[in-house]
Coordinates of C-alpha atoms in Angstrom, one line a residue:
Chain F
M1 CA 8.3 -2.7 -20.6
S2 CA 8.3 1.1 -21.0
P3 CA 8.9 3.1 -17.8
E4 CA 6.1 4.2 -15.7
S5 CA 5.3 7.8 -15.0
V6 CA 2.9 8.2 -12.0
L7 CA 1.1 11.4 -11.1
C8 CA -0.4 11.7 -7.6
W9 CA -2.9 14.2 -6.3
S10 CA -5.2 14.5 -3.3
E11 CA -6.8 17.5 -1.7
D12 CA -5.7 16.0 1.6
P13 CA -1.9 16.5 2.1
D14 CA -1.6 13.4 4.3
L15 CA -3.3 11.2 1.7
A16 CA -1.2 12.8 -1.0
G17 CA 1.9 11.7 0.9
Q18 CA 0.5 8.2 1.2
L19 CA -0.1 8.1 -2.6
V20 CA 3.5 9.1 -3.3
R21 CA 4.8 6.4 -1.1
L22 CA 2.5 3.9 -2.7
A23 CA 3.5 5.1 -6.2
R24 CA 7.2 4.7 -5.4
S25 CA 6.6 1.1 -4.3
V26 CA 4.4 0.3 -7.4
A27 CA 6.7 2.0 -9.9
S28 CA 10.2 1.2 -8.5
G29 CA 12.2 0.7 -11.7
P30 CA 15.2 2.9 -12.3
E31 CA 13.5 4.7 -15.2
D32 CA 10.2 5.1 -13.4
R33 CA 9.2 8.5 -12.3
V34 CA 6.8 9.7 -9.6
F35 CA 5.2 13.2 -9.8
A36 CA 2.8 14.9 -7.5
A37 CA 0.5 17.8 -8.5
S38 CA -0.2 20.8 -6.2
F39 CA -2.3 23.8 -6.7
D40 CA -1.1 25.6 -3.6
P41 CA 1.2 28.6 -3.6
P42 CA 4.9 27.5 -3.8
S43 CA 5.5 28.8 -0.3
D44 CA 3.1 26.3 1.1
D45 CA 4.7 23.7 3.4
G46 CA 2.5 20.9 2.1
S47 CA 4.4 20.7 -1.3
R48 CA 7.7 20.3 0.4
R49 CA 6.4 17.5 2.6
I50 CA 5.0 15.7 -0.4
A51 CA 8.3 16.2 -2.2
E52 CA 10.1 14.6 0.8
A53 CA 7.9 11.6 0.5
G54 CA 9.7 11.1 -2.8
A55 CA 7.8 12.9 -5.6
H56 CA 8.8 15.4 -8.1
V57 CA 6.2 18.0 -7.2
L58 CA 4.7 20.1 -10.0
I59 CA 3.0 23.2 -8.8
R60 CA 0.4 25.0 -10.8
P61 CA -0.7 27.9 -8.7
N62 CA -4.4 27.9 -9.1
P63 CA -5.6 30.9 -11.2
A64 CA -9.1 30.7 -9.6
G65 CA -7.5 31.0 -6.2
P66 CA -6.3 28.4 -3.8
A67 CA -9.9 27.8 -2.6
S68 CA -11.1 26.7 -6.0
T69 CA -12.2 23.1 -5.9
D70 CA -14.2 23.2 -9.1
P71 CA -14.0 19.7 -10.5
H72 CA -13.5 21.0 -14.0
V73 CA -10.6 23.3 -13.0
V74 CA -8.8 20.5 -11.0
A75 CA -9.4 17.8 -13.7
S76 CA -8.3 20.1 -16.5
E77 CA -5.0 21.0 -14.7
L78 CA -4.3 17.3 -14.0
R79 CA -5.1 16.4 -17.5
A80 CA -2.5 18.9 -18.8
L81 CA 0.1 17.5 -16.4
V82 CA -0.7 14.0 -17.7
D83 CA 0.1 15.2 -21.2
T84 CA 3.3 17.1 -20.4
S85 CA 4.7 14.5 -18.1
H86 CA 3.7 11.5 -20.3
V87 CA 1.8 10.0 -17.3
T88 CA 0.9 6.3 -17.5
L89 CA -0.9 6.1 -14.1
V90 CA -2.8 8.7 -12.1
L91 CA -3.2 8.0 -8.3
L92 CA -5.9 10.0 -6.5
G93 CA -7.3 9.7 -3.0
S94 CA -10.6 7.8 -2.8
T95 CA -12.4 10.6 -0.9
K96 CA -15.7 12.0 -2.3
R97 CA -13.8 14.8 -3.9
G98 CA -11.1 12.4 -5.2
R99 CA -13.7 10.1 -6.7
E100 CA -15.4 13.0 -8.4
I101 CA -12.1 14.2 -9.9
A102 CA -11.3 10.6 -10.9
G103 CA -14.4 10.4 -13.0
R104 CA -14.1 13.8 -14.6
L105 CA -10.4 13.2 -15.4
A106 CA -11.1 9.8 -16.8
G107 CA -13.7 11.3 -19.0
L108 CA -11.2 13.9 -20.3
L109 CA -8.6 11.3 -20.9
D110 CA -10.9 8.6 -22.2
A111 CA -9.1 6.4 -19.7
P112 CA -10.1 3.3 -17.6
A113 CA -10.7 4.2 -14.0
E114 CA -11.5 2.6 -10.7
T115 CA -12.1 3.9 -7.2
G116 CA -12.2 2.6 -3.6
V117 CA -9.0 0.7 -4.4
A118 CA -7.3 -1.1 -1.4
R119 CA -4.4 -2.6 -3.4
V120 CA -2.7 -1.9 -6.7
H121 CA 0.1 -3.5 -8.6
L122 CA 1.4 -3.7 -12.2
D123 CA 1.3 -6.9 -14.1
A124 CA 2.8 -7.1 -17.6
G125 CA 1.9 -3.5 -18.3
A126 CA -1.7 -3.7 -17.0
V127 CA -2.8 -2.1 -13.7
V128 CA -4.4 -4.7 -11.3
V129 CA -6.5 -3.4 -8.5
E130 CA -8.4 -4.9 -5.5
R131 CA -11.6 -3.1 -4.4
E132 CA -14.9 -3.8 -2.8
M133 CA -18.0 -4.6 -4.9
L134 CA -21.7 -5.4 -4.2
S135 CA -22.1 -2.8 -1.5
G136 CA -18.9 -4.0 0.2
N137 CA -20.0 -7.7 0.4
A138 CA -17.4 -8.9 -2.2
L139 CA -13.8 -8.2 -2.9
A140 CA -13.1 -7.8 -6.6
Q141 CA -9.9 -8.0 -8.6
E142 CA -10.0 -5.9 -11.7
T143 CA -7.5 -5.3 -14.5
L144 CA -7.3 -1.9 -16.2
I145 CA -6.1 -2.7 -19.6
A146 CA -5.5 0.7 -21.3
R147 CA -3.2 3.5 -20.3
P148 CA -3.1 6.0 -18.9
A149 CA -5.2 4.6 -16.0
V150 CA -6.8 6.5 -13.2
V151 CA -7.0 4.8 -9.8
A152 CA -8.4 6.3 -6.6
I153 CA -6.9 4.8 -3.5
M154 CA -8.5 4.4 -0.1
P155 CA -7.0 6.3 2.8
D156 CA -4.4 4.5 5.0
V157 CA -3.3 2.0 2.4
S158 CA 0.1 0.8 3.6
A159 CA 3.1 0.9 1.4
S160 CA 6.8 0.0 2.1
S161 CA 8.9 3.0 2.9
P162 CA 10.8 3.9 -0.3
P163 CA 14.5 5.0 -0.1
P164 CA 15.0 8.7 0.4
T165 CA 15.3 11.1 -2.5
V166 CA 16.3 14.7 -3.0
P167 CA 13.0 16.7 -2.8
V168 CA 12.2 18.6 -6.0
V169 CA 9.5 21.3 -6.2
Q170 CA 9.0 22.9 -9.6
Q171 CA 6.6 25.5 -10.6
V172 CA 4.9 25.1 -14.0
P173 CA 2.5 27.4 -15.8
S174 CA -1.2 26.9 -15.3
T175 CA -3.5 26.2 -18.2
S176 CA -6.0 28.6 -16.5
P177 CA -9.3 26.8 -17.1
A178 CA -12.4 28.8 -16.2
P179 CA -14.4 27.3 -13.4
L180 CA -17.8 25.8 -14.3
S181 CA -19.2 26.1 -10.7
E182 CA -18.9 28.6 -7.9
R183 CA -18.6 27.8 -4.2
L184 CA -21.2 29.7 -2.2
E185 CA -20.5 28.2 1.2
L186 CA -18.3 25.7 3.0
R187 CA -19.2 24.7 6.6
P188 CA -18.2 21.8 8.9
K189 CA -20.8 19.1 9.4
P190 CA -22.4 18.8 12.8
S191 CA -20.2 16.5 14.9
G192 CA -20.5 14.5 18.1
G193 CA -16.8 14.7 18.4
V194 CA -16.1 11.0 18.0
R195 CA -13.5 9.3 15.8
L196 CA -14.8 5.8 15.4
E197 CA -12.0 4.8 13.0
S198 CA -9.5 4.8 15.9
A199 CA -11.9 3.5 18.7
E200 CA -10.7 0.5 20.7
R201 CA -14.3 -0.5 21.7
I202 CA -17.6 0.4 20.0
V203 CA -21.2 0.0 21.1
T204 CA -23.5 0.3 18.1
I205 CA -27.2 0.9 18.4
G206 CA -29.7 0.2 15.6
R207 CA -33.4 0.4 15.0
G208 CA -34.1 -1.8 18.0
L209 CA -34.0 1.4 20.1
Q210 CA -37.5 2.7 20.5
K211 CA -36.9 6.4 21.2
K212 CA -34.2 8.9 21.4
D213 CA -34.4 9.2 25.2
D214 CA -33.4 5.6 25.5
L215 CA -29.9 6.5 24.2
V216 CA -29.0 7.0 27.9
L217 CA -29.0 3.2 28.3
I218 CA -26.5 2.8 25.4
E219 CA -24.4 5.7 26.7
A220 CA -24.2 4.1 30.2
L221 CA -23.0 0.8 28.7
A222 CA -20.5 2.7 26.6
T223 CA -19.2 4.5 29.6
A224 CA -18.9 1.2 31.6
L225 CA -17.0 -0.3 28.7
G226 CA -14.8 2.7 27.9
A227 CA -16.4 2.5 24.4
S228 CA -17.5 4.9 21.7
V229 CA -21.1 5.0 20.6
G230 CA -21.9 4.0 16.9
C231 CA -25.2 3.7 15.1
T232 CA -26.7 2.4 11.9
R233 CA -27.9 4.6 9.1
P234 CA -31.6 5.0 10.1
L235 CA -30.6 6.6 13.5
A236 CA -28.2 9.1 11.9
A237 CA -29.6 9.9 8.4
E238 CA -33.3 9.3 9.0
A239 CA -34.1 9.9 12.7
G240 CA -31.2 12.3 13.3
W241 CA -30.8 10.9 16.9
L242 CA -27.0 10.9 16.4
S243 CA -24.7 12.9 14.2
D244 CA -23.1 11.5 11.0
D245 CA -19.8 10.9 12.8
H246 CA -21.5 8.0 14.7
W247 CA -22.8 6.3 11.6
I248 CA -21.1 3.0 10.7
G249 CA -21.6 1.4 7.3
L250 CA -21.1 1.6 3.5
T251 CA -21.7 5.3 3.3
G252 CA -20.8 6.0 6.9
H253 CA -17.6 5.2 8.7
R254 CA -15.5 2.0 8.5
V255 CA -14.4 0.7 11.9
K256 CA -12.0 -2.0 13.2
P257 CA -12.2 -2.0 17.0
R258 CA -10.9 -4.7 19.3
L259 CA -14.5 -5.2 20.6
Y260 CA -17.8 -4.4 18.7
I261 CA -21.1 -4.8 20.4
A262 CA -24.1 -4.5 18.1
I263 CA -27.4 -3.8 19.9
G264 CA -30.7 -3.9 18.2
V265 CA -28.9 -4.0 14.9
S266 CA -30.5 -6.2 12.3
G267 CA -27.4 -6.5 10.1
A268 CA -28.2 -5.0 6.7
V269 CA -25.4 -5.7 4.3
Q270 CA -24.6 -2.0 4.1
H271 CA -24.0 -2.0 7.8
L272 CA -21.9 -5.2 7.9
V273 CA -19.3 -3.8 5.5
G274 CA -18.6 -1.0 8.0
M275 CA -17.9 -3.3 10.9
R276 CA -16.6 -6.4 9.2
D277 CA -13.0 -5.8 10.3
S278 CA -13.8 -5.7 14.0
Q279 CA -11.9 -8.3 16.0
T280 CA -14.5 -9.6 18.5
V281 CA -18.2 -9.1 17.7
V282 CA -21.1 -9.3 20.1
A283 CA -24.7 -9.2 18.8
I284 CA -27.7 -8.5 21.0
N285 CA -31.0 -8.8 19.3
K286 CA -34.5 -10.2 20.1
D287 CA -34.9 -11.6 16.6
P288 CA -32.9 -15.0 16.5
N289 CA -32.9 -14.8 12.7
A290 CA -31.3 -11.3 12.5
P291 CA -28.5 -11.4 9.9
I292 CA -26.1 -9.7 12.4
F293 CA -25.9 -13.1 14.2
G294 CA -24.1 -14.5 11.2
Q295 CA -21.3 -12.0 11.8
A296 CA -21.1 -12.5 15.6
D297 CA -18.6 -14.2 17.9
Y298 CA -21.1 -14.0 20.8
R299 CA -24.8 -14.1 20.2
V300 CA -27.3 -12.9 22.8
T301 CA -31.0 -13.4 21.9
G302 CA -33.0 -11.1 24.0
D303 CA -34.6 -7.8 24.6
L304 CA -32.0 -5.0 24.7
Y305 CA -34.0 -3.2 27.3
A306 CA -33.3 -6.1 29.7
V307 CA -29.9 -7.2 28.5
V308 CA -28.2 -3.8 28.2
P309 CA -28.8 -2.6 31.8
A310 CA -27.8 -6.0 33.1
L311 CA -24.6 -5.8 31.1
T312 CA -23.8 -2.3 32.4
K313 CA -24.4 -3.6 35.9
A314 CA -22.1 -6.6 35.4
L315 CA -19.3 -4.4 34.1
D316 CA -19.7 -1.9 37.0
A317 CA -19.7 -4.7 39.5
K318 CA -16.0 -5.5 38.9
Chain O
M1 CA -43.1 33.8 -25.1
A2 CA -43.3 30.9 -22.7
A3 CA -40.0 29.8 -21.2
P4 CA -38.6 26.7 -22.8
Q5 CA -39.4 23.5 -21.0
L6 CA -36.8 22.1 -18.6
R7 CA -35.1 19.1 -20.1
I8 CA -34.2 16.6 -17.4
L9 CA -32.4 13.4 -18.0
V10 CA -32.0 10.7 -15.4
A11 CA -29.9 7.5 -15.7
V12 CA -31.0 4.2 -14.1
K13 CA -29.0 1.0 -13.8
H14 CA -30.4 -2.4 -13.5
G15 CA -27.6 -3.7 -11.4
V16 CA -26.9 -6.9 -9.4
D17 CA -29.3 -7.3 -6.5
V18 CA -26.9 -7.2 -3.6
G19 CA -29.3 -8.7 -1.2
L20 CA -30.1 -11.7 -3.5
A21 CA -26.7 -12.4 -5.1
R22 CA -25.3 -15.7 -3.9
A23 CA -21.7 -16.7 -3.5
D24 CA -20.3 -20.2 -4.3
R25 CA -20.2 -22.1 -1.1
T26 CA -16.6 -23.2 -1.4
T27 CA -14.9 -20.5 -3.4
G28 CA -17.0 -17.5 -2.4
V29 CA -17.1 -16.4 -6.0
V30 CA -20.2 -14.4 -7.1
A31 CA -21.2 -15.0 -10.7
L32 CA -22.0 -11.4 -11.7
D33 CA -23.4 -12.3 -15.1
T34 CA -26.2 -14.5 -13.8
A35 CA -26.9 -12.8 -10.5
P36 CA -30.5 -11.5 -9.9
R37 CA -30.9 -7.8 -10.8
K38 CA -32.8 -4.8 -9.6
T39 CA -32.8 -1.1 -10.0
S40 CA -29.8 0.4 -8.2
D41 CA -30.8 2.1 -4.9
F42 CA -29.6 5.6 -5.4
D43 CA -31.0 5.7 -9.0
R44 CA -34.5 5.7 -7.5
N45 CA -33.5 8.8 -5.5
A46 CA -32.3 10.4 -8.7
V47 CA -35.6 9.7 -10.5
E48 CA -37.6 10.9 -7.5
E49 CA -35.6 14.2 -7.5
A50 CA -36.1 14.6 -11.2
V51 CA -39.9 14.1 -10.9
R52 CA -40.2 16.5 -8.0
I53 CA -38.4 19.2 -10.0
R54 CA -40.7 18.7 -12.9
E55 CA -43.7 18.8 -10.6
R56 CA -42.5 22.2 -9.4
L57 CA -41.1 23.8 -12.5
G58 CA -42.6 21.8 -15.4
G59 CA -40.6 20.2 -18.1
R60 CA -39.9 16.6 -19.2
V61 CA -38.1 13.8 -17.5
T62 CA -36.4 11.2 -19.7
A63 CA -35.0 8.1 -18.0
I64 CA -32.1 6.3 -19.7
S65 CA -30.7 2.9 -19.1
V66 CA -27.8 1.0 -20.6
G67 CA -27.6 -2.7 -20.4
S68 CA -29.3 -6.0 -21.4
A69 CA -33.0 -6.2 -22.2
S70 CA -33.7 -6.8 -18.5
A71 CA -32.8 -3.1 -17.9
R72 CA -36.4 -2.5 -19.1
E73 CA -37.4 -3.3 -15.5
A74 CA -35.3 -0.3 -14.2
L75 CA -37.0 2.0 -16.8
R76 CA -40.4 0.7 -15.8
D77 CA -39.6 1.6 -12.2
A78 CA -38.5 5.1 -13.3
V79 CA -41.8 5.6 -15.2
A80 CA -43.8 4.3 -12.3
I81 CA -42.2 7.0 -10.1
G82 CA -43.1 9.5 -12.7
A83 CA -40.6 9.7 -15.6
D84 CA -42.2 10.8 -18.9
D85 CA -40.1 8.9 -21.3
A86 CA -37.8 5.9 -21.3
I87 CA -34.9 5.1 -23.5
L88 CA -32.9 1.8 -23.5
V89 CA -29.6 1.4 -25.1
T90 CA -29.0 -2.3 -25.3
D91 CA -26.2 -3.9 -27.1
P92 CA -24.0 -6.9 -26.2
A93 CA -21.1 -4.7 -27.1
V94 CA -21.5 -2.6 -24.0
P95 CA -19.5 -3.9 -21.1
V96 CA -21.8 -2.8 -18.2
F97 CA -19.1 -2.7 -15.5
D98 CA -16.8 -0.5 -17.6
T99 CA -17.5 3.1 -16.7
R100 CA -15.8 4.3 -19.9
A101 CA -18.3 2.5 -22.1
V102 CA -21.3 3.3 -20.0
S103 CA -20.4 7.0 -19.8
R104 CA -19.7 7.2 -23.6
V105 CA -23.2 5.8 -24.2
L106 CA -24.9 8.2 -21.8
A107 CA -23.0 11.1 -23.3
A108 CA -23.9 10.0 -26.8
V109 CA -27.6 9.6 -25.9
S110 CA -27.7 13.1 -24.5
R111 CA -26.2 14.4 -27.7
T112 CA -28.8 12.4 -29.8
L113 CA -31.6 14.0 -27.7
G114 CA -30.2 17.5 -28.4
G115 CA -28.8 18.1 -24.9
F116 CA -30.2 18.7 -21.5
D117 CA -30.5 21.3 -18.7
L118 CA -30.1 18.9 -15.8
F119 CA -28.8 15.3 -15.8
L120 CA -29.4 13.4 -12.6
L121 CA -27.7 10.1 -11.6
G122 CA -27.1 8.1 -8.5
E123 CA -23.8 8.9 -6.9
G124 CA -22.8 5.3 -7.1
S125 CA -24.4 2.0 -8.0
S126 CA -25.3 -0.6 -5.4
D127 CA -23.2 -3.3 -7.2
H128 CA -20.1 -1.5 -8.5
F129 CA -20.1 1.6 -6.4
A130 CA -17.3 3.4 -8.2
G131 CA -19.0 6.8 -8.3
L132 CA -17.5 7.6 -11.6
V133 CA -20.2 7.7 -14.2
G134 CA -21.8 11.1 -13.5
P135 CA -18.5 13.1 -13.3
R136 CA -17.2 11.1 -16.2
V137 CA -20.1 12.0 -18.5
A138 CA -19.6 15.7 -17.4
G139 CA -15.8 15.5 -18.3
E140 CA -16.7 14.0 -21.7
L141 CA -19.3 16.6 -22.5
G142 CA -17.3 19.5 -20.9
V143 CA -20.3 20.5 -18.7
A144 CA -20.4 21.3 -15.0
D145 CA -20.9 18.5 -12.4
V146 CA -21.8 18.5 -8.7
A147 CA -21.5 15.1 -7.0
Y148 CA -22.7 13.8 -3.6
V149 CA -25.6 16.2 -3.4
R150 CA -28.1 15.9 -0.6
K151 CA -30.0 19.1 -1.2
L152 CA -30.8 20.6 -4.6
T153 CA -32.5 23.8 -5.6
V154 CA -33.3 24.5 -9.3
D155 CA -34.2 27.8 -10.9
A156 CA -34.6 28.9 -14.5
T157 CA -30.9 29.1 -15.2
G158 CA -29.2 26.5 -13.0
V159 CA -28.8 24.8 -9.7
V160 CA -27.7 25.5 -6.1
A161 CA -26.5 22.2 -4.7
E162 CA -25.3 21.1 -1.2
K163 CA -22.5 18.6 -1.4
D164 CA -22.1 16.2 1.4
L165 CA -18.4 15.7 1.9
E166 CA -16.7 13.6 4.6
R167 CA -16.4 16.4 7.1
E168 CA -18.0 19.4 5.4
L169 CA -21.0 20.6 3.6
E170 CA -20.2 22.6 0.5
V171 CA -22.8 24.7 -1.3
V172 CA -22.2 25.2 -5.0
R173 CA -23.9 27.1 -7.8
A174 CA -23.7 25.9 -11.4
S175 CA -25.5 27.0 -14.5
F176 CA -27.3 24.7 -17.0
P177 CA -26.3 22.3 -18.4
V178 CA -25.2 20.5 -15.3
I179 CA -24.8 16.9 -14.1
V180 CA -25.7 16.2 -10.5
T181 CA -25.3 12.9 -8.6
V182 CA -27.3 12.2 -5.5
G183 CA -27.4 9.7 -2.6
Q184 CA -30.3 8.4 -0.6
E185 CA -30.3 11.3 1.9
I186 CA -31.7 13.7 -0.7
N187 CA -35.3 12.3 -0.6
T188 CA -37.5 9.3 0.0
P189 CA -38.6 7.9 -3.3
R190 CA -42.4 7.5 -3.5
L191 CA -43.9 4.0 -3.6
P192 CA -45.6 3.9 -7.0
T193 CA -49.3 3.3 -6.8
F194 CA -50.8 0.2 -8.3
M195 CA -52.2 2.3 -11.2
A196 CA -48.8 4.0 -11.8
T197 CA -47.1 0.6 -11.9
L198 CA -49.8 -0.8 -14.3
K199 CA -49.4 2.2 -16.6
A200 CA -45.6 1.9 -16.5
S201 CA -45.8 -1.7 -17.6
K202 CA -47.6 -0.6 -20.8
K203 CA -45.3 2.4 -21.4
E204 CA -43.4 2.2 -24.7
I205 CA -39.7 2.1 -24.2
R206 CA -37.7 3.6 -27.0
Q207 CA -34.8 1.3 -27.8
L208 CA -31.7 2.6 -29.4
S209 CA -28.7 0.7 -30.8
V210 CA -25.2 1.9 -30.3
A211 CA -25.1 2.8 -34.0
E212 CA -28.2 5.0 -33.6
I213 CA -26.5 7.2 -31.1
G214 CA -23.4 7.6 -33.3
L215 CA -21.1 5.2 -31.7
D216 CA -19.4 2.0 -33.0
A217 CA -18.2 -1.0 -31.1
A218 CA -14.6 0.3 -31.1
H219 CA -15.8 3.2 -28.9
L220 CA -16.9 0.7 -26.3
D221 CA -13.9 -1.8 -26.2
P222 CA -13.6 -2.9 -22.6
T223 CA -10.8 -1.2 -20.8
V224 CA -11.6 -2.7 -17.4
R225 CA -12.0 -6.4 -16.8
I226 CA -13.4 -7.9 -13.6
D227 CA -11.1 -10.9 -13.0
R228 CA -12.9 -12.2 -9.9
A229 CA -15.5 -11.0 -7.4
A230 CA -15.7 -13.1 -4.2
V231 CA -17.2 -12.8 -0.7
P232 CA -14.3 -12.9 1.7
A233 CA -14.5 -15.8 4.2
T234 CA -15.4 -14.7 7.7
T235 CA -14.6 -16.9 10.7
R236 CA -16.7 -15.9 13.7
K237 CA -16.9 -18.1 16.8
Q238 CA -20.7 -18.1 16.8
V239 CA -21.0 -18.8 20.5
T240 CA -24.6 -18.5 21.9
I241 CA -24.7 -17.0 25.3
T242 CA -27.7 -18.2 27.4
G243 CA -28.8 -17.8 30.9
N244 CA -31.9 -17.9 33.1
T245 CA -31.9 -14.2 33.8
P246 CA -30.5 -11.1 32.0
D247 CA -28.0 -10.8 34.8
E248 CA -26.8 -14.3 34.3
V249 CA -26.4 -13.7 30.5
A250 CA -24.5 -10.5 31.2
R251 CA -22.1 -12.1 33.6
T252 CA -21.4 -15.0 31.2
L253 CA -20.8 -12.6 28.4
V254 CA -18.4 -10.4 30.4
D255 CA -16.5 -13.5 31.6
A256 CA -16.1 -14.7 28.0
L257 CA -14.9 -11.3 26.7
R258 CA -12.4 -11.0 29.6
T259 CA -11.1 -14.6 28.9
E260 CA -10.4 -13.8 25.3
G261 CA -8.9 -10.4 26.1
A262 CA -11.5 -8.3 24.5
L263 CA -12.0 -6.6 27.8
P264 CA -9.4 -5.6 30.4

């Protein structure tokens, strides 16, 4: 088997560090090499931290300025590094930007690619990945046959801690591609200030809620439980009753709380994928045939406008 | 001299119907080849956006699909929403879950058609959801791409697009030709009228072979193989909580949650 040469890149420095640790556990042979790309100035602290995670960091100061996130510029620079470092596997972060770069880079390299990858290993020269399919309903194992391969990895994928190495940061010349797009504006999204990914308990409200004012019922229950408030897609993306950071589902947030209470949530497949990893699930719905009940540990068939206040009262009573 | 007509391409996938696909009872395995199919969700948004742009600025919308003969259904959906033309590339040589092959076909079709100003795609398919094809075609053709767009403005020379990132909104300007991928937040696709559906069912679909777009089978060799797709087993307790009053139901539920340690 010829040695592996892995190139890691993510726009998120934490994710880049995770990719490097994963790369070192996947390609752990004595001849294998792990590189990381950076477009930040060499003085930047991020490069050193990524190097300390165990990668040989190759810096190409971005000619279009550090703020350039033009997919063509990033993919072209990565492509040049793939060529010069004889890269066999590219690991990117499976963020929206990362998936876009993965596609663009795979197009430039004519390489196989996959995104949303939760596990990766090498098997007789092929890259074997595990990822979700069918809007998150199924888990697929796929094999990328040709090399180099481009794989975008989900955040927070665990990897064993590799042995320490001497950090190396090396500056290499840029290929200076001209951007094909220009950023006019970058602004933070409106936020309700919640981080559902790390919530211990979550109360999620769905379309069973009749009007925005009734959110107070849900908030009172959340307070009694010490829980965060989540919602389904229609309440965030369509009605706008809650900001996107409350939205749980395929294109929203993925959560894994100790306790998940779904209220007036029918249980569309795109929602279920967002809450599937919850430990204990309670469903409250007036429709006894709601699909959410198939995913519930405790099922309450009833009107949320009667059950939720009663539940808040029962919790406050003790 | 009149301005040249806007040339808009839109790709539609006839993918696995995620709501209807069934898993084997014992193994959980989903047979992807035989699962029921439908037009991928975000592709309808892409078609709707293309049609709205044409309604505003004029031009021509050409829908393209790659797949088996059943992909005609996705093209009929696109025509019913308002696409002017429909092209199907069908060839058993095309591995439909290999983004390399699908992207090569889409890039080749666009070359065969003499290029485009704007090429719209869904940001991911309901079944595979890799989000690769749009940017991949852009990489292959060396044109600009903007992915995850939820607001799009088109003028005579290019687009201004708002990208919906995890924590930020990024507004980007790119000149034609440009590839844009969209999600369901960008619009609400119209429900085609009965007449539009009827007309779409009679619309001629131009069928092209792989050879007719300048590719041969070697260009499409599978590079990704799906070894297995299975629904993970979930084990939920499925306890039904009942009571004579809401208060009784609530107390029973709270007691159960405390007993199992889900509540302090």
